[in-house]
Tab-separated table of C-alpha atoms and ligand atoms in Angstrom:
chain	number	residue	atom	x	y	z
A	739	MET	CA	41.147	139.236	116.514
A	740	LYS	CA	38.654	136.425	115.865
A	741	ILE	CA	35.522	136.526	118.023
A	742	LEU	CA	33.529	133.325	118.554
A	743	ILE	CA	30.024	133.497	119.950
A	744	ASP	CA	28.561	130.360	121.484
A	745	ASN	CA	24.874	130.062	122.296
A	746	GLY	CA	23.833	127.632	124.995
A	747	HIS	CA	21.820	124.478	124.324
A	748	GLY	CA	19.505	123.477	121.466
A	749	GLU	CA	15.840	123.082	120.670
A	750	ASN	CA	16.135	119.427	121.716
A	751	THR	CA	17.663	120.176	125.156
A	752	PRO	CA	15.284	119.131	127.967
A	753	GLY	CA	14.484	121.782	130.598
A	754	LYS	CA	16.416	125.030	130.112
A	755	ARG	CA	13.260	127.114	129.843
A	756	SER	CA	11.280	129.484	132.050
A	757	PRO	CA	7.923	128.610	133.536
A	758	LYS	CA	4.992	129.691	131.394
A	759	TRP	CA	3.957	132.996	132.987
A	760	SER	CA	0.330	134.069	133.528
A	761	ASP	CA	0.407	136.210	130.364
A	762	GLY	CA	1.384	133.146	128.349
A	763	SER	CA	4.988	134.235	127.753
A	764	GLN	CA	7.829	131.756	128.150
A	765	LEU	CA	11.566	131.883	127.524
A	766	PHE	CA	13.450	128.990	125.914
A	767	GLU	CA	17.127	129.356	126.663
A	768	TRP	CA	18.379	127.890	123.346
A	769	GLU	CA	16.183	130.274	121.360
A	770	TYR	CA	16.919	133.309	123.509
A	771	ALA	CA	20.691	132.746	123.452
A	772	ARG	CA	20.570	132.464	119.657
A	773	GLU	CA	18.635	135.722	119.354
A	774	ILE	CA	21.170	137.543	121.539
A	775	ALA	CA	24.094	135.881	119.740
A	776	ARG	CA	22.664	136.927	116.374
A	777	GLY	CA	22.256	140.526	117.583
A	778	VAL	CA	25.841	140.647	118.871
A	779	TYR	CA	27.042	139.100	115.613
A	780	ASN	CA	25.167	141.627	113.445
A	781	GLN	CA	26.362	144.657	115.397
A	782	LEU	CA	30.017	143.637	115.599
A	783	ARG	CA	30.008	142.503	111.989
A	784	ALA	CA	28.711	145.947	110.996
A	785	LYS	CA	31.725	147.443	112.810
A	786	GLY	CA	34.088	145.289	110.762
A	787	ILE	CA	34.908	142.798	113.532
A	788	ASP	CA	35.819	139.249	112.456
A	789	ILE	CA	33.104	137.335	114.290
A	790	GLU	CA	31.627	133.875	113.888
A	791	LEU	CA	28.747	131.946	115.447
A	792	LEU	CA	30.177	128.705	116.813
A	793	VAL	CA	26.844	126.891	116.596
A	794	LYS	CA	24.751	127.650	113.545
A	795	GLU	CA	22.469	124.662	114.116
A	796	ASN	CA	19.267	124.880	116.162
A	797	ILE	CA	19.854	121.463	117.728
A	798	ASP	CA	22.120	121.032	120.725
A	799	VAL	CA	25.693	120.583	119.545
A	800	PRO	CA	27.601	118.597	122.213
A	801	LEU	CA	30.129	120.539	124.271
A	802	ALA	CA	33.014	118.406	122.989
A	803	GLU	CA	32.139	119.383	119.412
A	804	ARG	CA	31.760	123.060	120.390
A	805	ALA	CA	35.210	122.973	122.002
A	806	ARG	CA	36.660	121.131	118.998
A	807	ARG	CA	35.347	123.828	116.642
A	808	ALA	CA	36.684	126.623	118.854
A	809	ASN	CA	40.101	124.992	119.205
A	810	GLU	CA	40.376	124.400	115.475
A	811	ILE	CA	39.716	128.093	114.826
A	812	ALA	CA	42.057	129.162	117.670
A	813	ALA	CA	44.807	126.993	116.173
A	814	ARG	CA	44.337	128.773	112.856
A	815	TYR	CA	44.171	132.360	114.186
A	816	GLY	CA	46.356	131.942	117.265
A	817	LYS	CA	45.163	131.370	120.843
A	818	THR	CA	45.721	134.965	121.873
A	819	LYS	CA	44.009	136.243	118.722
A	820	THR	CA	40.796	134.310	119.396
A	821	LEU	CA	38.099	134.934	122.011
A	822	LEU	CA	35.058	132.911	122.928
A	823	VAL	CA	31.927	134.252	124.605
A	824	SER	CA	29.214	131.766	125.564
A	825	ILE	CA	25.751	133.229	126.154
A	826	HIS	CA	23.316	131.726	128.677
A	827	CYS	CA	20.443	132.544	131.015
A	828	ASN	CA	20.577	131.499	134.635
A	829	ALA	CA	18.101	129.496	136.721
A	830	SER	CA	18.078	128.912	140.453
A	831	GLY	CA	15.360	126.273	140.664
A	832	THR	CA	13.610	128.292	143.374
A	833	GLY	CA	12.645	131.290	141.243
A	834	LYS	CA	14.421	133.529	143.747
A	835	GLY	CA	17.773	134.001	141.996
A	836	THR	CA	18.242	137.374	140.344
A	837	GLY	CA	20.799	139.378	138.423
A	838	TRP	CA	23.744	138.951	136.116
A	839	GLU	CA	27.033	137.081	136.416
A	840	ILE	CA	30.039	135.959	134.373
A	841	HIS	CA	32.249	132.868	134.597
A	842	THR	CA	35.818	131.967	133.650
A	843	SER	CA	37.841	128.807	134.179
A	844	PRO	CA	39.828	128.657	137.461
A	845	GLY	CA	43.157	130.494	137.546
A	846	LYS	CA	44.273	133.765	136.003
A	847	THR	CA	44.171	133.938	132.204
A	848	LYS	CA	43.306	136.575	129.603
A	849	ALA	CA	39.715	135.471	130.132
A	850	ASP	CA	39.816	137.234	133.506
A	851	ASP	CA	40.667	140.529	131.781
A	852	LEU	CA	37.712	140.072	129.448
A	853	ALA	CA	35.441	139.045	132.331
A	854	GLN	CA	36.407	142.132	134.329
A	855	ILE	CA	35.532	144.377	131.362
A	856	PHE	CA	32.138	142.656	131.092
A	857	TRP	CA	31.601	142.946	134.828
A	858	ASP	CA	32.404	146.667	134.919
A	859	ILE	CA	30.169	147.466	131.938
A	860	ALA	CA	27.348	145.305	133.342
A	861	ASN	CA	27.703	147.107	136.644
A	862	ARG	CA	27.490	150.454	134.874
A	863	MET	CA	24.483	149.441	132.755
A	864	PHE	CA	22.478	147.414	135.269
A	865	GLY	CA	24.052	148.047	138.675
A	866	GLY	CA	21.525	150.595	139.896
A	867	THR	CA	18.550	148.340	139.220
A	868	TRP	CA	19.851	144.791	139.233
A	869	LYS	CA	22.168	142.659	141.260
A	870	ILE	CA	25.533	142.143	139.552
A	871	ARG	CA	26.665	138.945	141.167
A	872	GLY	CA	30.379	138.832	141.911
A	873	ASP	CA	32.739	136.285	143.411
A	874	TRP	CA	35.493	138.444	144.877
A	875	SER	CA	37.397	135.655	146.653
A	876	ASP	CA	40.233	135.891	144.127
A	877	GLY	CA	40.182	139.674	143.704
A	878	ASP	CA	37.972	139.947	140.621
A	879	GLY	CA	34.245	139.814	139.989
A	880	ASP	CA	33.982	136.729	137.815
A	881	TRP	CA	33.030	133.271	139.040
A	882	GLU	CA	35.627	130.549	138.607
A	883	SER	CA	33.859	127.534	137.174
A	884	ASN	CA	34.769	124.153	135.792
A	885	PHE	CA	32.411	124.533	132.839
A	886	TYR	CA	33.491	122.323	129.948
A	887	ILE	CA	33.391	125.102	127.335
A	888	LEU	CA	35.685	127.241	129.518
A	889	LYS	CA	38.131	124.519	130.542
A	890	LYS	CA	38.524	122.667	127.244
A	891	THR	CA	39.001	125.659	124.963
A	892	SER	CA	42.529	126.868	124.216
A	893	CYS	CA	41.563	130.533	123.708
A	894	PRO	CA	40.342	132.950	126.416
A	895	ALA	CA	36.692	132.073	127.067
A	896	VAL	CA	33.956	133.543	129.248
A	897	LEU	CA	30.379	132.475	129.895
A	898	THR	CA	27.693	135.048	130.658
A	899	GLU	CA	24.650	134.102	132.748
A	900	ASN	CA	22.219	136.810	131.750
A	901	PHE	CA	19.643	137.099	134.516
A	902	PHE	CA	17.410	134.308	135.820
A	903	MET	CA	14.833	132.895	133.449
A	904	ASP	CA	12.928	131.226	136.333
A	905	ASN	CA	12.463	134.541	138.163
A	906	GLU	CA	9.430	136.326	136.699
A	907	THR	CA	10.870	139.850	137.099
A	908	ASP	CA	14.193	138.868	135.522
A	909	CYS	CA	12.472	136.883	132.782
A	910	LYS	CA	10.096	139.697	131.804
A	911	PHE	CA	13.118	141.976	131.526
A	912	LEU	CA	14.923	139.403	129.367
A	913	LEU	CA	11.944	139.122	127.046
A	914	SER	CA	11.360	142.880	126.741
A	915	PRO	CA	12.758	144.737	123.702
A	916	GLU	CA	14.809	147.000	126.050
A	917	GLY	CA	16.163	143.975	127.909
A	918	LYS	CA	17.254	142.268	124.700
A	919	ALA	CA	18.813	145.463	123.349
A	920	GLN	CA	20.726	146.074	126.588
A	921	ILE	CA	22.066	142.525	126.837
A	922	ILE	CA	23.233	142.694	123.222
A	923	GLN	CA	24.800	146.116	123.946
A	924	LEU	CA	26.641	144.765	126.987
A	925	HIS	CA	28.252	142.014	124.898
A	926	VAL	CA	29.089	144.339	121.986
A	927	ASP	CA	30.635	147.039	124.201
A	928	SER	CA	32.631	144.558	126.283
A	929	ILE	CA	34.109	142.756	123.279
A	930	LEU	CA	34.993	146.074	121.605
A	931	LYS	CA	36.679	147.315	124.792
A	932	TYR	CA	38.716	144.113	125.077
A	933	ILE	CA	39.871	144.452	121.463
A	934	GLU	CA	40.778	148.104	122.109
A	935	ASP	CA	42.706	147.293	125.308
A	936	TYR	CA	44.347	143.948	124.539
A	937	ALA	CA	44.297	143.047	120.836
B	2287	ZN	ZN1	22.629	127.485	129.917
């Protein structure tokens, strides 16, 4: 099984950052997603998992190029032997959004199995304290979205929106060492469980 980790955005992407909080801290989504991606990569690599960072650059690599890279690898390893996880932080624009959610492309694919594993583990890890946002209209907890990276990739792909960077409580959790460790853990555990159940 080949695992591809995608990190949202680049250092040149406008917006995609938290407000600067009163203590001077601020989250930049491109930088944060890379830190989480690197942590997931290191931990799974240490467990012998074949894992690759889709975007090694710090600049924003266009979605079409991200999808092209993923599809090239999926063609080599086989669509069902490749998985893509794209890591993001959410923003509501109002500062009032909170919690965690996961997206797949519309319709039932293997991505829904992976998303459900993520959702269940997120609910176990964070459910008592945080809102785990679910869209249950189609019987599972993931959100069906027409995101380019989900629709244009040939392998199962999910996109995690890890808490809201424009909500101060969420953002302080994201920036804390425990928050980072837990978000990395969620991704590591979910990918390992998928490999165990479906690979
Ligand atoms: Zn994003």
